Coordinates of C-alpha atoms in Angstrom, one line a residue:
M25 CA 0.0 0.0 0.0
F26 CA 2.7 2.5 1.0
P27 CA 4.8 2.1 -2.2
N28 CA 1.6 2.8 -4.2
L29 CA 0.9 5.9 -2.1
A30 CA 4.4 7.1 -2.6
L31 CA 4.1 6.6 -6.3
A32 CA 0.8 8.6 -6.4
Y33 CA 2.5 11.5 -4.5
L34 CA 5.4 11.4 -6.9
F35 CA 3.0 11.6 -9.8
L36 CA 1.2 14.6 -8.2
Y37 CA 4.5 16.4 -7.7
I38 CA 5.5 15.8 -11.3
C39 CA 2.1 17.1 -12.6
T40 CA 2.3 20.1 -10.3
A41 CA 5.8 20.9 -11.6
L42 CA 4.7 20.5 -15.2
V43 CA 1.8 22.9 -14.7
A44 CA 4.1 25.4 -13.0
V45 CA 6.6 25.2 -15.8
G46 CA 3.8 25.7 -18.4
V47 CA 2.4 28.7 -16.5
I48 CA 5.9 30.2 -16.4
L49 CA 6.4 29.6 -20.1
L50 CA 3.1 31.2 -21.0
F51 CA 3.9 34.2 -18.8
A52 CA 7.3 34.5 -20.4
M53 CA 5.7 34.3 -23.9
K54 CA 3.1 36.9 -23.0
M55 CA 5.8 39.2 -21.7
S56 CA 7.9 38.7 -24.8
H57 CA 4.9 39.4 -27.0
N58 CA 4.0 42.6 -25.1
G59 CA 7.6 43.7 -25.2
K60 CA 7.7 43.2 -29.0
R61 CA 4.5 45.2 -29.4
R62 CA 5.9 48.0 -27.4
K63 CA 9.0 48.1 -29.5
I64 CA 7.0 48.1 -32.7
E65 CA 5.0 51.1 -31.5
F66 CA 8.2 52.8 -30.4
Y67 CA 9.7 52.3 -33.9
K68 CA 6.6 53.5 -35.6
L69 CA 6.7 56.7 -33.6
K70 CA 10.5 57.0 -34.2
Q71 CA 10.1 56.7 -38.0
R72 CA 7.0 58.9 -38.3
D73 CA 9.0 61.7 -39.8
Y74 CA 10.6 59.3 -42.3
F75 CA 7.1 58.1 -43.4
T76 CA 6.0 61.7 -43.8
Y77 CA 9.1 62.3 -46.0
L78 CA 8.2 59.3 -48.1
Q79 CA 4.7 60.5 -48.7
T80 CA 6.0 63.8 -49.8
A81 CA 8.8 62.5 -51.9
L82 CA 6.6 60.1 -53.9
T83 CA 5.2 63.1 -55.8
E84 CA 8.7 64.3 -56.7
D85 CA 11.0 63.2 -59.6
S86 CA 13.9 62.3 -57.4
P87 CA 14.4 58.7 -56.1
L88 CA 13.4 57.8 -52.5
R89 CA 16.2 57.8 -49.9
L90 CA 16.8 55.2 -47.3
P91 CA 16.3 56.0 -43.6
P92 CA 19.3 57.5 -41.9
G93 CA 21.5 55.6 -39.4
K94 CA 21.7 51.9 -38.6
L95 CA 18.4 50.2 -38.1
A96 CA 17.6 47.3 -35.7
P97 CA 16.1 44.2 -37.3
L98 CA 12.6 44.9 -35.9
E99 CA 12.9 48.5 -36.9
R100 CA 13.6 47.4 -40.5
R101 CA 10.6 45.1 -40.4
V102 CA 8.4 48.0 -39.3
I103 CA 9.6 50.1 -42.2
Q104 CA 9.1 47.2 -44.6
S105 CA 5.6 46.6 -43.4
K106 CA 4.7 50.2 -44.1
L107 CA 6.2 50.1 -47.6
I108 CA 4.3 46.9 -48.4
E109 CA 1.1 48.5 -47.1
W110 CA 1.6 51.4 -49.5
I111 CA 2.6 49.2 -52.4
D112 CA -0.8 47.5 -52.1
Q113 CA -2.6 50.9 -52.0
F114 CA -0.7 52.7 -54.9
K115 CA -0.3 51.9 -58.5
G116 CA 1.8 53.1 -61.4
E117 CA 4.9 55.3 -60.8
Y118 CA 4.3 55.5 -57.0
R119 CA 4.3 51.7 -56.6
N120 CA 7.4 51.3 -58.7
K121 CA 9.3 53.8 -56.6
L122 CA 8.3 52.0 -53.4
I123 CA 9.4 48.6 -54.9
A124 CA 12.7 50.1 -55.9
L125 CA 13.2 51.4 -52.4
C126 CA 12.5 47.9 -51.0
R127 CA 15.2 46.5 -53.3
E128 CA 17.7 49.2 -52.3
A129 CA 17.1 48.7 -48.6
G130 CA 17.9 45.0 -49.0
F131 CA 14.4 43.8 -48.0
V132 CA 14.0 41.7 -51.2
E133 CA 17.4 40.1 -50.9
H134 CA 16.9 39.2 -47.3
D135 CA 13.5 37.6 -47.9
L136 CA 14.7 35.6 -50.9
K137 CA 17.2 34.0 -48.5
E138 CA 14.5 33.5 -45.9
L139 CA 12.4 31.7 -48.6
S140 CA 15.1 29.0 -49.0
R141 CA 15.4 28.4 -45.2
I142 CA 14.3 25.1 -43.7
R143 CA 12.0 26.5 -41.1
Y144 CA 8.5 26.6 -42.4
G145 CA 7.3 29.7 -40.5
R146 CA 10.2 31.8 -41.9
Q147 CA 9.4 30.6 -45.4
I148 CA 5.7 31.5 -45.1
D149 CA 6.5 35.0 -43.7
A150 CA 9.0 35.6 -46.5
A151 CA 6.5 34.4 -49.1
Y152 CA 3.9 37.0 -47.9
R153 CA 6.4 39.8 -47.9
L154 CA 7.9 38.9 -51.3
G155 CA 4.4 39.0 -52.8
G156 CA 3.8 42.4 -51.2
M157 CA 7.0 43.7 -52.8
R158 CA 6.1 42.2 -56.2
C159 CA 9.4 40.3 -56.5
S160 CA 9.5 38.4 -59.8
E161 CA 12.7 36.5 -58.8
A162 CA 10.7 34.8 -56.0
V163 CA 8.3 33.0 -58.4
P164 CA 10.3 29.7 -58.8
G165 CA 10.7 29.4 -55.0
L166 CA 7.1 30.3 -54.3
M167 CA 6.1 27.6 -56.9
E168 CA 8.1 25.0 -55.0
L169 CA 6.6 26.1 -51.7
L170 CA 3.0 25.9 -53.2
K171 CA 3.6 22.3 -54.5
D172 CA 4.4 21.0 -51.0
E173 CA 1.7 23.1 -49.3
K174 CA -1.4 21.4 -47.9
P175 CA -4.9 22.7 -48.8
G176 CA -5.7 25.7 -46.6
P177 CA -5.2 29.4 -46.1
M178 CA -1.4 29.2 -46.5
A179 CA -1.8 27.8 -50.0
I180 CA -4.2 30.7 -50.9
M181 CA -1.6 33.2 -49.6
I182 CA 1.2 31.7 -51.6
G183 CA -0.9 31.6 -54.7
R184 CA -1.7 35.3 -54.2
S185 CA 2.0 36.1 -53.8
I186 CA 2.8 34.3 -57.1
A187 CA 0.1 36.2 -58.9
R188 CA 1.5 39.5 -57.6
C189 CA 5.1 38.7 -58.5
T190 CA 4.8 37.0 -61.8
T191 CA 5.5 38.8 -65.1
R192 CA 4.7 35.8 -67.4
Q193 CA 1.3 34.5 -68.3
G194 CA 2.6 30.9 -68.3
E195 CA 3.6 31.1 -64.6
L196 CA 0.2 32.4 -63.7
K197 CA -1.5 29.4 -65.4
D198 CA 1.0 27.0 -63.6
M199 CA 0.0 28.6 -60.3
L200 CA -3.7 28.2 -61.1
A201 CA -3.1 24.5 -62.0
L202 CA -1.4 23.9 -58.6
L203 CA -3.9 26.0 -56.6
L204 CA -6.9 24.1 -58.1
T205 CA -5.5 20.9 -56.6
K206 CA -5.7 22.4 -53.1
G207 CA -9.5 22.3 -52.8
K208 CA -12.8 21.4 -54.6
S209 CA -14.6 24.7 -54.2
I210 CA -11.7 27.1 -54.7
H211 CA -12.7 28.6 -58.0
H212 CA -13.9 31.9 -56.6
L213 CA -10.8 32.4 -54.5
A214 CA -8.6 31.5 -57.5
A215 CA -10.5 34.1 -59.6
D216 CA -9.9 36.7 -56.9
I217 CA -6.2 35.8 -56.8
L218 CA -6.0 35.9 -60.6
L219 CA -7.1 39.6 -60.6
E220 CA -4.1 40.5 -58.4
T221 CA -1.7 40.2 -61.3
S222 CA -0.2 43.1 -63.1
L223 CA -0.5 41.3 -66.5
D224 CA -3.2 42.1 -69.1
T225 CA -6.3 40.6 -67.6
S226 CA -8.3 40.4 -70.9
R227 CA -5.7 38.2 -72.6
I228 CA -5.6 35.9 -69.5
L229 CA -9.4 35.6 -69.4
I230 CA -9.7 34.8 -73.2
E231 CA -7.1 32.0 -72.8
L232 CA -8.8 30.6 -69.7
L233 CA -12.2 30.5 -71.4
E234 CA -10.7 28.6 -74.4
E235 CA -9.1 26.0 -72.2
R236 CA -10.2 22.4 -72.3
N237 CA -9.8 22.1 -68.6
P238 CA -13.2 22.9 -67.1
D239 CA -11.6 24.2 -63.8
F240 CA -9.7 26.8 -65.8
V241 CA -12.9 27.8 -67.6
K242 CA -14.8 28.2 -64.2
V243 CA -12.1 30.4 -62.9
G244 CA -12.2 32.5 -66.0
L245 CA -16.0 32.8 -65.8
V246 CA -15.9 33.9 -62.2
A247 CA -13.2 36.4 -62.8
M248 CA -15.3 38.0 -65.6
W249 CA -17.9 39.2 -63.1
G250 CA -17.5 42.9 -62.8
Q251 CA -15.0 43.0 -65.7
A252 CA -15.8 44.9 -68.9
V253 CA -14.0 42.7 -71.4
P254 CA -15.8 42.8 -74.8
E255 CA -13.1 40.6 -76.3
V256 CA -14.3 37.5 -74.4
M257 CA -17.9 37.7 -75.5
P258 CA -17.5 35.3 -78.4
A259 CA -15.9 32.7 -76.1
L260 CA -18.7 33.3 -73.7
D261 CA -21.3 32.6 -76.4
R262 CA -19.7 29.3 -77.2
L263 CA -19.8 28.3 -73.5
L264 CA -23.6 28.5 -73.4
G265 CA -23.6 25.1 -75.0
A266 CA -20.7 23.7 -72.9
E267 CA -20.6 20.0 -72.2
H268 CA -20.0 20.3 -68.4
Q269 CA -23.2 21.3 -66.6
D270 CA -21.7 23.6 -64.0
V271 CA -19.6 25.4 -66.6
R272 CA -22.7 25.9 -68.8
A273 CA -24.7 27.2 -65.8
E274 CA -22.0 29.7 -64.8
A275 CA -21.7 30.9 -68.5
V276 CA -25.5 31.4 -68.7
K277 CA -25.5 33.5 -65.5
L278 CA -22.7 35.7 -66.8
Y279 CA -24.3 36.0 -70.2
L280 CA -27.6 37.0 -68.8
S281 CA -26.1 39.6 -66.5
A282 CA -23.7 41.1 -69.2
S283 CA -26.0 41.2 -72.2
P284 CA -28.2 44.4 -72.4
A285 CA -30.4 42.7 -75.0
L286 CA -31.4 39.0 -74.9
Q287 CA -32.3 37.6 -78.3
D288 CA -35.4 35.4 -78.8
E289 CA -33.6 32.5 -80.3
T290 CA -31.0 32.4 -77.5
I291 CA -33.6 32.6 -74.8
L292 CA -35.8 29.9 -76.3
K293 CA -32.7 27.6 -76.6
L294 CA -31.7 28.2 -73.0
M295 CA -35.2 27.5 -71.8
Q296 CA -34.9 24.0 -73.4
D297 CA -31.7 23.2 -71.4
S298 CA -31.7 20.0 -69.4
D299 CA -30.2 21.8 -66.4
P300 CA -32.9 23.4 -64.2
E301 CA -30.4 25.9 -62.8
V302 CA -30.0 27.3 -66.3
R303 CA -33.8 27.6 -66.9
A304 CA -34.2 29.2 -63.5
E305 CA -31.5 31.8 -64.3
V306 CA -33.2 32.6 -67.6
V307 CA -36.6 33.3 -66.2
Q308 CA -35.2 35.3 -63.4
A309 CA -33.3 37.5 -65.8
L310 CA -36.4 38.1 -67.9
G311 CA -38.1 39.7 -64.9
S312 CA -35.0 41.7 -63.9
K313 CA -34.7 43.1 -67.4
H314 CA -38.5 43.9 -67.4
A315 CA -38.9 42.0 -70.7
A316 CA -42.7 42.3 -71.0
G317 CA -42.7 40.4 -74.3
S318 CA -41.6 37.3 -72.5
I319 CA -44.8 36.9 -70.5
P320 CA -46.1 33.8 -72.5
L321 CA -42.7 32.2 -72.0
L322 CA -42.8 32.9 -68.3
R323 CA -46.4 31.6 -68.1
K324 CA -45.3 28.4 -69.7
A325 CA -42.4 28.1 -67.2
L326 CA -44.9 28.1 -64.4
R327 CA -45.6 24.5 -65.4
D328 CA -41.9 23.5 -65.3
E329 CA -41.1 20.3 -63.4
D330 CA -38.5 22.1 -61.3
W331 CA -39.7 24.2 -58.3
G332 CA -36.9 26.8 -58.7
V333 CA -37.9 27.5 -62.3
R334 CA -41.6 27.9 -61.3
Y335 CA -40.7 30.2 -58.4
N336 CA -38.4 32.4 -60.4
S337 CA -41.0 32.6 -63.2
A338 CA -43.7 33.7 -60.8
E339 CA -41.5 36.3 -59.3
S340 CA -40.5 37.6 -62.8
L341 CA -44.2 37.9 -63.8
S342 CA -44.9 39.9 -60.6
K343 CA -42.2 42.4 -61.7
L344 CA -43.8 43.0 -65.2
G345 CA -46.6 45.4 -64.1
E346 CA -50.2 44.8 -64.9
P347 CA -49.7 42.4 -67.8
G348 CA -47.5 40.1 -65.7
F349 CA -49.8 40.2 -62.7
E350 CA -52.8 39.4 -64.9
A351 CA -50.8 36.4 -66.3
L352 CA -50.4 35.2 -62.7
C353 CA -54.2 35.6 -62.2
Q354 CA -55.0 33.6 -65.3
A355 CA -52.6 30.9 -64.2
A356 CA -54.2 30.7 -60.8
V357 CA -57.7 30.5 -62.4
Q358 CA -57.0 28.3 -65.4
G359 CA -54.0 26.3 -64.2
T360 CA -53.9 23.2 -62.2
G361 CA -51.6 21.6 -59.7
A362 CA -48.2 23.1 -59.2
E363 CA -48.9 26.0 -61.7
R364 CA -51.9 27.1 -59.8
E365 CA -50.3 26.8 -56.4
I366 CA -47.2 28.8 -57.3
A367 CA -49.3 31.5 -59.0
M368 CA -51.5 31.9 -56.0
Q369 CA -48.6 32.1 -53.6
Q370 CA -47.0 34.9 -55.7
I371 CA -50.3 36.8 -56.1
E372 CA -50.8 36.8 -52.3
S373 CA -47.2 37.8 -51.7
T374 CA -47.5 40.6 -54.3
M375 CA -50.8 42.0 -52.9
Q376 CA -49.4 41.8 -49.3
H377 CA -46.2 43.7 -50.0
S378 CA -47.6 46.2 -52.5
G379 CA -50.4 47.1 -50.2
T380 CA -48.0 48.1 -47.3
D381 CA -45.9 50.7 -49.1
H382 CA -47.7 53.7 -50.6
K383 CA -45.0 56.3 -50.2
A384 CA -45.1 57.3 -53.8
V385 CA -48.1 58.1 -56.0
D386 CA -47.1 55.8 -58.7
Q387 CA -46.8 52.9 -56.2
M388 CA -50.3 53.6 -55.0
I389 CA -51.6 53.7 -58.6
A390 CA -49.9 50.4 -59.5
H391 CA -51.3 48.7 -56.3
N392 CA -54.9 49.9 -57.1
K393 CA -54.6 48.6 -60.7
K394 CA -53.5 45.2 -59.3
R395 CA -56.3 45.3 -56.8
L396 CA -58.8 45.8 -59.7
L397 CA -57.3 42.9 -61.6
Y398 CA -57.5 40.8 -58.4
D399 CA -61.1 41.6 -57.8
R400 CA -61.9 40.9 -61.4
Y401 CA -60.5 37.3 -61.3
F402 CA -61.3 36.4 -57.7
G403 CA -64.0 38.7 -56.5
P404 CA -63.6 41.4 -53.8
V405 CA -64.0 38.9 -51.0
R406 CA -61.6 36.1 -50.7
G407 CA -64.1 33.8 -49.1
N408 CA -66.5 34.1 -52.0
R409 CA -64.4 34.1 -55.2
T410 CA -66.3 35.1 -58.3
I411 CA -64.4 34.4 -61.5
S412 CA -65.1 36.9 -64.2
K413 CA -65.9 35.5 -67.6
K414 CA -63.9 38.2 -69.2
R415 CA -60.4 37.3 -70.1
T416 CA -57.7 39.7 -71.2
G417 CA -54.9 38.4 -73.4
V418 CA -51.3 38.9 -72.6
A419 CA -48.5 40.2 -74.7
A420 CA -47.0 38.0 -77.4
V421 CA -43.4 36.9 -77.7
G422 CA -41.5 39.1 -80.1
G423 CA -38.7 41.6 -80.4
D424 CA -35.5 41.4 -78.4
Y425 CA -35.6 41.1 -74.7
T426 CA -34.2 44.5 -73.9
A427 CA -34.3 46.2 -70.5

């Protein structure tokens, strides 16, 4: 019994000692961290006049000068961080002058050496700083680092640094090929990284959209959102009939958002697509563009087998004024099953929302017109619906679907 008790006491003493050592280490790390932060704030205050000089000298023709005196390593890091922050903010001549100053100060040379170190943490820090300084010589080392990197935030950061540093389109595509192996749903991040490059974006997008690799095409399509690149429209038109369903759906979304006029034959072709996501995007776009001539097409889409297509079609009809609302009323009266159900839901929603906001005269007039149509088809009292024998036709398909 006594040997077991002594062993238990010994175990408690060891655990207590380990806890004490852990607490001491945490306290020491905390003190070190606080001390480093105080030094950083001190160096920022010390170099405030130098930063003011840089802001003024950027607008002058003379090259930027290095800070006077010998700098401590942490002080150099503070200055480098400020220069990288400004490089991200400025473009053109100002950015080039700041990059040249980083090279002259030895920041680029130092981080290139850090990139080849064995310690992973120092490699990652150097990769971030080299990307911030737009160092083209760092691209081969960054590529090797990205190859060995596991999927995650660090792979995204390395890819972004490569995009910022590269001066060759081939290197950018190699980076994308590596990055796309780091995750299944990474296309939006890859597109965002792609736009960090200083290369001609339009040429890159055209090449990506013409690739056989569907992942490259997806990145190109996502990158086109918000980009005015008329040169890529022929490639986009071809992708409307792409073999891969997700590529085709993304191309349709982009086409519908980018085209000011939607032609009849294109719309009719897309409405026959086997992918319900494509059909849903089409009927949604017809309402957003206020294409009143598409009412018969939207009325037919109310009978689509996919709920999303029916829902978007009903919403689009509600946006098309009196003709669209009357088409919903006709579908609710004449239709059956899912068509009638979705039409009634949208009618009730439209009447509820339009009846609560009468801040403008035109809104009040529009609501009263819809109320008259509602009463004509369903009677003034919901509990005793009276269906009028009079039927008003809707607009026919024709003309281009312009906004």
